[in-house]
mmCIF file of C-alpha atoms in Angstrom:
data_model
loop_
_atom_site.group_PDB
_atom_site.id
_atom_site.type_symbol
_atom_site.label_atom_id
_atom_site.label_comp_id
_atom_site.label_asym_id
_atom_site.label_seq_id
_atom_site.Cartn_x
_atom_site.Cartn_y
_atom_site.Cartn_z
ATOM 1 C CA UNK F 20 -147.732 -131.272 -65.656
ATOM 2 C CA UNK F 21 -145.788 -134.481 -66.752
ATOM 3 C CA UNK F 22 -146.498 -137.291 -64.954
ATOM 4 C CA UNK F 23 -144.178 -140.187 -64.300
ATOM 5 C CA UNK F 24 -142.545 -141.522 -67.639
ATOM 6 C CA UNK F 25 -141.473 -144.758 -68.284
ATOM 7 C CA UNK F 26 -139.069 -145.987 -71.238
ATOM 8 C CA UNK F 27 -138.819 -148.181 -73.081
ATOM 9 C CA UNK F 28 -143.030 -148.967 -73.409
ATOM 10 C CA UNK F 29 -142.047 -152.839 -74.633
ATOM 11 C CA UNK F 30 -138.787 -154.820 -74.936
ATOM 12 C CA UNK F 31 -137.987 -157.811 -76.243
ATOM 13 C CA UNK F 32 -135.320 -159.846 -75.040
ATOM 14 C CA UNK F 33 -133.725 -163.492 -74.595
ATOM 15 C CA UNK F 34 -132.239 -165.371 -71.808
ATOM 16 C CA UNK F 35 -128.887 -164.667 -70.268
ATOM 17 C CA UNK F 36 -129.127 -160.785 -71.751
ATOM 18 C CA UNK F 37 -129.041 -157.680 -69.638
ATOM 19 C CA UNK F 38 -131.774 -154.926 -69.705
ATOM 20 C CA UNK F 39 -131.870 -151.236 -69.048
ATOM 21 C CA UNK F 40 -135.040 -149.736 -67.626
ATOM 22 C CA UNK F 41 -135.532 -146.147 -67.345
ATOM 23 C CA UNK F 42 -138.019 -143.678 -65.132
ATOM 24 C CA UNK F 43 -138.551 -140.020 -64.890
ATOM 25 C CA UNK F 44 -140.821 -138.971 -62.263
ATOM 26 C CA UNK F 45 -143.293 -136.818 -61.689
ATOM 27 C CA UNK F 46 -142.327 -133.205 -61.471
ATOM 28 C CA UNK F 47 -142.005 -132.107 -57.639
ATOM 29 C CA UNK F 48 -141.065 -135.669 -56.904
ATOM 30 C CA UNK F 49 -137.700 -137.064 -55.572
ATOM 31 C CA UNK F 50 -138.294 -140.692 -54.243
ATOM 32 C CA UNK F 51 -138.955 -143.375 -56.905
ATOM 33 C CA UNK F 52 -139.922 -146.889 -56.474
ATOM 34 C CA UNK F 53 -139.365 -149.904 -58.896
ATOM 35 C CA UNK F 54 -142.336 -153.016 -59.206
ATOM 36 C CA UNK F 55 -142.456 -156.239 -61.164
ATOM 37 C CA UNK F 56 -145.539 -157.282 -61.304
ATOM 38 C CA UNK F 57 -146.794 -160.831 -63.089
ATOM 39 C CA UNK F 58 -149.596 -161.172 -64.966
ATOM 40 C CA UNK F 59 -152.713 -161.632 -62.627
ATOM 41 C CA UNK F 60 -150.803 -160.123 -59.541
ATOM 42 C CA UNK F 61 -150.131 -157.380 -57.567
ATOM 43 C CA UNK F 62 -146.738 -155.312 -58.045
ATOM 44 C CA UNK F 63 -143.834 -156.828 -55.973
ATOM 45 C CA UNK F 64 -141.868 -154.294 -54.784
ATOM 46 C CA UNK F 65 -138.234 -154.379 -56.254
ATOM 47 C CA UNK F 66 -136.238 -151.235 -54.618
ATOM 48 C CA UNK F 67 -136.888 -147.233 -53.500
ATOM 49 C CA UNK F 68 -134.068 -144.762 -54.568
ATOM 50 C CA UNK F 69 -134.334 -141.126 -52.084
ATOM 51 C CA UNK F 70 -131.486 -139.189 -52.604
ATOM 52 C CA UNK F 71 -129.461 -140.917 -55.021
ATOM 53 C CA UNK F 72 -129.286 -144.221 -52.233
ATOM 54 C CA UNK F 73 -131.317 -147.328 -52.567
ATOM 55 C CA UNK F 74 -133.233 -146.687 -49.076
ATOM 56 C CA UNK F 75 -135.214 -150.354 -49.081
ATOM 57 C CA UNK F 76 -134.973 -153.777 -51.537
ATOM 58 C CA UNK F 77 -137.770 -156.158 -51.460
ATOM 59 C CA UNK F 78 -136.854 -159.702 -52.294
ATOM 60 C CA UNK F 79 -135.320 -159.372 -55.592
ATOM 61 C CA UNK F 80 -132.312 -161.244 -56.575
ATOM 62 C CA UNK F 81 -128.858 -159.204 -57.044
ATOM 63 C CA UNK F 82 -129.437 -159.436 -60.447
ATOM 64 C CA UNK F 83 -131.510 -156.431 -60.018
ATOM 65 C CA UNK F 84 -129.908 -153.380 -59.445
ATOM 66 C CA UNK F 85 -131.253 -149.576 -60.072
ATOM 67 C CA UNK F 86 -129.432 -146.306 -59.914
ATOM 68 C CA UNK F 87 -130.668 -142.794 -59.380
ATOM 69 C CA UNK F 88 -129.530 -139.526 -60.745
ATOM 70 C CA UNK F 89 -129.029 -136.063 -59.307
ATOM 71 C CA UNK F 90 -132.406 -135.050 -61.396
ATOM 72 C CA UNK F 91 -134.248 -137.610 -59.883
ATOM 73 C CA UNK F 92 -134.795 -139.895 -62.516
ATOM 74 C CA UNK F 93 -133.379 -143.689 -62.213
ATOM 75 C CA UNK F 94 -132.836 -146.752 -64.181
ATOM 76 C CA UNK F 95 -133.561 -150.717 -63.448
ATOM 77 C CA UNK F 96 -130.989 -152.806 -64.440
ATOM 78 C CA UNK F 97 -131.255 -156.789 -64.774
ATOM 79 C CA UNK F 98 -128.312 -158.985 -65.922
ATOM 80 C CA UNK F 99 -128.883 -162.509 -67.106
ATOM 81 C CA UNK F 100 -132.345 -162.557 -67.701
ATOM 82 C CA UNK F 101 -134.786 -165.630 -66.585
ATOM 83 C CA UNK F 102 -137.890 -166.511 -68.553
ATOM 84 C CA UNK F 103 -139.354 -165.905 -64.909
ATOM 85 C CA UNK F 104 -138.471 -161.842 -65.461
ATOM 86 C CA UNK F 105 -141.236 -161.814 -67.736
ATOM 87 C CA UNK F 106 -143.279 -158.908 -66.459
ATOM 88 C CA UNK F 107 -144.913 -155.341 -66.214
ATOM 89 C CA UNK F 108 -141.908 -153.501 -64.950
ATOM 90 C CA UNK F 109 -143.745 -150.539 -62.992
ATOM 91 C CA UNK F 110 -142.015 -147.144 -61.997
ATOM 92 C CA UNK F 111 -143.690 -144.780 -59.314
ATOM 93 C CA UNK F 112 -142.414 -141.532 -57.709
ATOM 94 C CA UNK F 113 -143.248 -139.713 -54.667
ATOM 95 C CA UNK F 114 -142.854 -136.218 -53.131
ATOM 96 C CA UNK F 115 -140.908 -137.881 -49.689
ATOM 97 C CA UNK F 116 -140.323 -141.650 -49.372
ATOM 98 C CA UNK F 117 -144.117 -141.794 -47.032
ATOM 99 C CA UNK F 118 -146.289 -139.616 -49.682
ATOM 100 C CA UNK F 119 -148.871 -141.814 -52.076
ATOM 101 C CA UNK F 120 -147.336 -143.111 -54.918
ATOM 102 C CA UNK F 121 -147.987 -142.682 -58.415
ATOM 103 C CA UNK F 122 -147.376 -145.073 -60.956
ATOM 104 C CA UNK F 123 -145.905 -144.703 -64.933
ATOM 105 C CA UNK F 124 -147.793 -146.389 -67.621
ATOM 106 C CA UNK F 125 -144.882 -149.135 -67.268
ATOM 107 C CA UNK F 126 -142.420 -151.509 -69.330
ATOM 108 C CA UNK F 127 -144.134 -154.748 -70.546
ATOM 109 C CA UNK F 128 -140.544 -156.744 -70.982
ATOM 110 C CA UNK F 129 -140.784 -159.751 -72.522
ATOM 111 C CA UNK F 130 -137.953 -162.794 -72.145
ATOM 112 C CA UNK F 131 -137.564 -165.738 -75.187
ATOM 113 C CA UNK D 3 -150.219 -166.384 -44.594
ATOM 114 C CA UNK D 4 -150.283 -163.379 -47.541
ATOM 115 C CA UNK D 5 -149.488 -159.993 -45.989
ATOM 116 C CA UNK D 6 -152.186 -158.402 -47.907
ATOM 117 C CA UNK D 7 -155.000 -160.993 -48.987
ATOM 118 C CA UNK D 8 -158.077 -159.687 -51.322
ATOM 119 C CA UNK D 9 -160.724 -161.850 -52.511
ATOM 120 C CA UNK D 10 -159.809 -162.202 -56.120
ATOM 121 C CA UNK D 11 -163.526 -162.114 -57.476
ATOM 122 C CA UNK D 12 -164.528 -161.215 -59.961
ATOM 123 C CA UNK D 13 -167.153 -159.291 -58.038
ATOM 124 C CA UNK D 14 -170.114 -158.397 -60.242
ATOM 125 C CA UNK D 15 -172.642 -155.640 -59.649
ATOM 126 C CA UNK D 16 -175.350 -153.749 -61.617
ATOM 127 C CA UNK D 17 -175.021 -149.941 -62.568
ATOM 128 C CA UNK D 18 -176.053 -147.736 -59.932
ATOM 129 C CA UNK D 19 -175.402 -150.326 -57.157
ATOM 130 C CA UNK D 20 -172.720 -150.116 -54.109
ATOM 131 C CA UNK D 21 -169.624 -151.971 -54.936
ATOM 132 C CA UNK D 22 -167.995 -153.005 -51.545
ATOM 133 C CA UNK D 23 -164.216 -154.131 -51.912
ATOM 134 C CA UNK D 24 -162.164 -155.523 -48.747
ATOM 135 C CA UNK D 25 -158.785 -156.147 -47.666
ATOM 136 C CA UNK D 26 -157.021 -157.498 -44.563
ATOM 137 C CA UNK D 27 -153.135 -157.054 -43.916
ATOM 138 C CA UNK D 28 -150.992 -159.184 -41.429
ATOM 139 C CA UNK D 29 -148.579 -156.432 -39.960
ATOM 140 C CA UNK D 30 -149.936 -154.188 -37.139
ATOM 141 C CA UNK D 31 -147.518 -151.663 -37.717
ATOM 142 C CA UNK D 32 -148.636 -151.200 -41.167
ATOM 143 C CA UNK D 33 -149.430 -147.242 -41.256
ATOM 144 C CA UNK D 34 -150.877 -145.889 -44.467
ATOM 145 C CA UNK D 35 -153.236 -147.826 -46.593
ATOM 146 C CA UNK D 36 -154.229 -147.206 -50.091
ATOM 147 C CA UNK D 37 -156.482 -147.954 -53.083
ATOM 148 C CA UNK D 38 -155.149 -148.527 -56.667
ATOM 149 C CA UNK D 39 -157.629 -149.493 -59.899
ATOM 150 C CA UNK D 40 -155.915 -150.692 -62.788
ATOM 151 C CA UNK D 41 -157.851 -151.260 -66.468
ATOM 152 C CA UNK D 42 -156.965 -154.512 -68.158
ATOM 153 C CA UNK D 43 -153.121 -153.861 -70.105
ATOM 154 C CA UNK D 44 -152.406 -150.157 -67.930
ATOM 155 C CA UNK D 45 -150.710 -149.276 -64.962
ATOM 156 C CA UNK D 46 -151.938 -148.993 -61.468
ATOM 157 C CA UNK D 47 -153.955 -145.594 -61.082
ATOM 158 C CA UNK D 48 -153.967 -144.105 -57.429
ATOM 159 C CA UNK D 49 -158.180 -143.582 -56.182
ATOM 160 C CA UNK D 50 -158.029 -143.871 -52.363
ATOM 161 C CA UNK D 51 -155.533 -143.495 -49.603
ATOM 162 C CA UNK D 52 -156.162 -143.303 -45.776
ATOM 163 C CA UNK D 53 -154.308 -143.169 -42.089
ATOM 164 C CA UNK D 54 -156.461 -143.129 -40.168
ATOM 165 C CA UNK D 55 -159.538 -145.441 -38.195
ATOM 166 C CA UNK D 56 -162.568 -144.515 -39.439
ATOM 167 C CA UNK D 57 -164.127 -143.398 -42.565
ATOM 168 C CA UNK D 58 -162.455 -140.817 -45.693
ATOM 169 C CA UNK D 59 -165.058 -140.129 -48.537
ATOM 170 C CA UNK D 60 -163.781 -138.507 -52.131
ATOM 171 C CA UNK D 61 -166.770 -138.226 -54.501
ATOM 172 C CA UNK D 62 -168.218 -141.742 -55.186
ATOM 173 C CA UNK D 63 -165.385 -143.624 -53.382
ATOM 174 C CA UNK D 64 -165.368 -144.150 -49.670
ATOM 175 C CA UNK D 65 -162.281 -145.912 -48.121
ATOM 176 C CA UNK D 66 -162.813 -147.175 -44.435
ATOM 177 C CA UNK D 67 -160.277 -148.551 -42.252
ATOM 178 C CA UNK D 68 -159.908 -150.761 -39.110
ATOM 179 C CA UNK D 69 -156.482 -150.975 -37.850
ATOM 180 C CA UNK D 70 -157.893 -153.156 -34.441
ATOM 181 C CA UNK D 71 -159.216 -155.814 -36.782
ATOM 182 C CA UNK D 72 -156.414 -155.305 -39.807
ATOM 183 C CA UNK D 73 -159.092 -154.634 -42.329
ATOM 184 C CA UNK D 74 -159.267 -151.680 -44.973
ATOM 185 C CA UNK D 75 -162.284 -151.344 -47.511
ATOM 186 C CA UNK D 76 -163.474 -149.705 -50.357
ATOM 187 C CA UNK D 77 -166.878 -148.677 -51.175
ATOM 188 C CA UNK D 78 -167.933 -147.464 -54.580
ATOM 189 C CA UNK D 79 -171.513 -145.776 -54.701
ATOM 190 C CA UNK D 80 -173.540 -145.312 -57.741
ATOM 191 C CA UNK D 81 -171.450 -147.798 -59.519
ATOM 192 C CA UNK D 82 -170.784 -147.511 -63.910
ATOM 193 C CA UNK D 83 -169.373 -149.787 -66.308
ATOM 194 C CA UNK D 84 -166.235 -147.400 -66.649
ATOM 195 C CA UNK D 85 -165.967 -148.625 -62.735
ATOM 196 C CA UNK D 86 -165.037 -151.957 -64.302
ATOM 197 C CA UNK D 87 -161.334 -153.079 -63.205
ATOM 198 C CA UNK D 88 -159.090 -154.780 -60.983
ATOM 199 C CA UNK D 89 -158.757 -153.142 -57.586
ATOM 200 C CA UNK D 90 -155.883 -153.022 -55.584
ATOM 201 C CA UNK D 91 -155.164 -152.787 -52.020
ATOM 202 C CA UNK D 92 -151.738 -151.730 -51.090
ATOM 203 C CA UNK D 93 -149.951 -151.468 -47.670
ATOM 204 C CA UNK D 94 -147.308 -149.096 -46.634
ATOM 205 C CA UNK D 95 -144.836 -151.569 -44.377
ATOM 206 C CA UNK D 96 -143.081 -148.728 -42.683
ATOM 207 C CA UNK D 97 -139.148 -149.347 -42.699
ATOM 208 C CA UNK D 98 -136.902 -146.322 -41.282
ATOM 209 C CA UNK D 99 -137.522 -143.623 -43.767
ATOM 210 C CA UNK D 100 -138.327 -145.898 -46.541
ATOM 211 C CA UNK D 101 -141.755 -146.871 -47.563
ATOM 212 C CA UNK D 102 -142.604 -150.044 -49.139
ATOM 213 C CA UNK D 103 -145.780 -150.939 -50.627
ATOM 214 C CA UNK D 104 -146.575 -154.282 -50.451
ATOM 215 C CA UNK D 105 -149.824 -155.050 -52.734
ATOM 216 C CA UNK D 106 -152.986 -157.956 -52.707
ATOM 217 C CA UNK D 107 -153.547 -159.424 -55.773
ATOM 218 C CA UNK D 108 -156.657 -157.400 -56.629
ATOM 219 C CA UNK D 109 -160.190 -157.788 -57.306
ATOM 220 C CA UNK D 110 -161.986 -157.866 -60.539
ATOM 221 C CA UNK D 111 -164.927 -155.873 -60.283
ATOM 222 C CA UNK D 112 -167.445 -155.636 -63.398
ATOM 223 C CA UNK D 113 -170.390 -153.610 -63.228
ATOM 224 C CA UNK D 114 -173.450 -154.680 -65.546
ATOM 225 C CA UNK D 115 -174.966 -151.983 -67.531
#
């Protein structure tokens, strides 16, 4: 049984680019959640995708936008990247939007 | 004041001991709590979630929560180096029929073979 996937595992960018972050989750689930989380930090919640709709945003800039797919599966975009986006960009499905959560092994994305 | 505050730690106990891990959260509608433990350079790894007051026990792991005083902990018994990690407490801020996690910044927890 798959679990959530995450892709790419590490990307290297510079400043002012645009990124494409991608998720499958785990079989059986249809929510998925995106995270940034900084090194020595908790996640920060970025957005939750339920039926193709971004349900909630934490406080992210607009820069950060996400999409979801009739399969479930959903990408994080960011445009005109900050040496501040620097992070462990986490993906983690659910069954329903309320079930536990379960994390991918993540993207470490890197900013020069 | 942090909506979920952890002490950072690290936290250091010897194999075999109890490791006892808290958390307090600043919304009182906060409904579903749960436990995370994530190894230096991985992802977060789901151990521990509860609803309810009281006590929920899987294996080694006991989570208790206190929604009348905001506080949620985690109790590891019989404690082993693979034990050693950075906890996380999360909190499920309900919003319509979305559900936001909003996460401490973890303890560091090392257990001493």
């Amino acid at each position: 049984d798959a679990g959530v996937t995450q892709s790419p595992t590490h990307l290297i960018k510079t400043r002012g680019q645009q990124v494409t972050l991608r998720c499958s989750p785990k079989s059986g689930h249809d929510t998925v959640s995106w995270y940034q989380q900084a090194l020595g930090q908790g996640p920060q919640f970025i957005f939750q995708y339920y039926e193709e709709e971004e349900r909630q945003r934490g406080n992210f800039p607009d820069r950060f936008s996400g999409h979801q797919f009739p399969n479930y599966s959903s990408e994080l975009n960011v445009n005109a990247l900050l040496l501040g986006d620097s992070a462990l960009y986490l993906c983690a499905s659910s069954s329903t939007p309320s079930q536990p959560q379960h994390f991918g092994d993540g993207t470490r994305l890197s900013i020069l | 004041q942090k909506e979920v505050e952890q002490n950072s730690g690290p936290l250091s106990v010897p194999e075999g001991a109890i490791a006892s891990l808290n958390c307090t959260y600043s919304d009182r509608g906060s409904q579903s709590f749960f436990w995370y433990r994530q190894y230096s350079g991985k992802s977060p790894e789901l151990i521990m979630f509860i609803y309810s007051n009281g006590d929920k026990e899987d294996g080694r792991f006991t989570a208790q929560l206190n929604k009348a005083s905001q506080y949620v902990s985690l109790l590891i018994r019989d404690s082993q180096p693979s034990d050693s990690a950075t906890y996380l407490c999360a909190v499920n801020l309900a919003s319509g029929s979305a559900r936001q996690l909003t996460f401490g910044s973890g303890t560091q927890l090392t257990v001493l073979p």
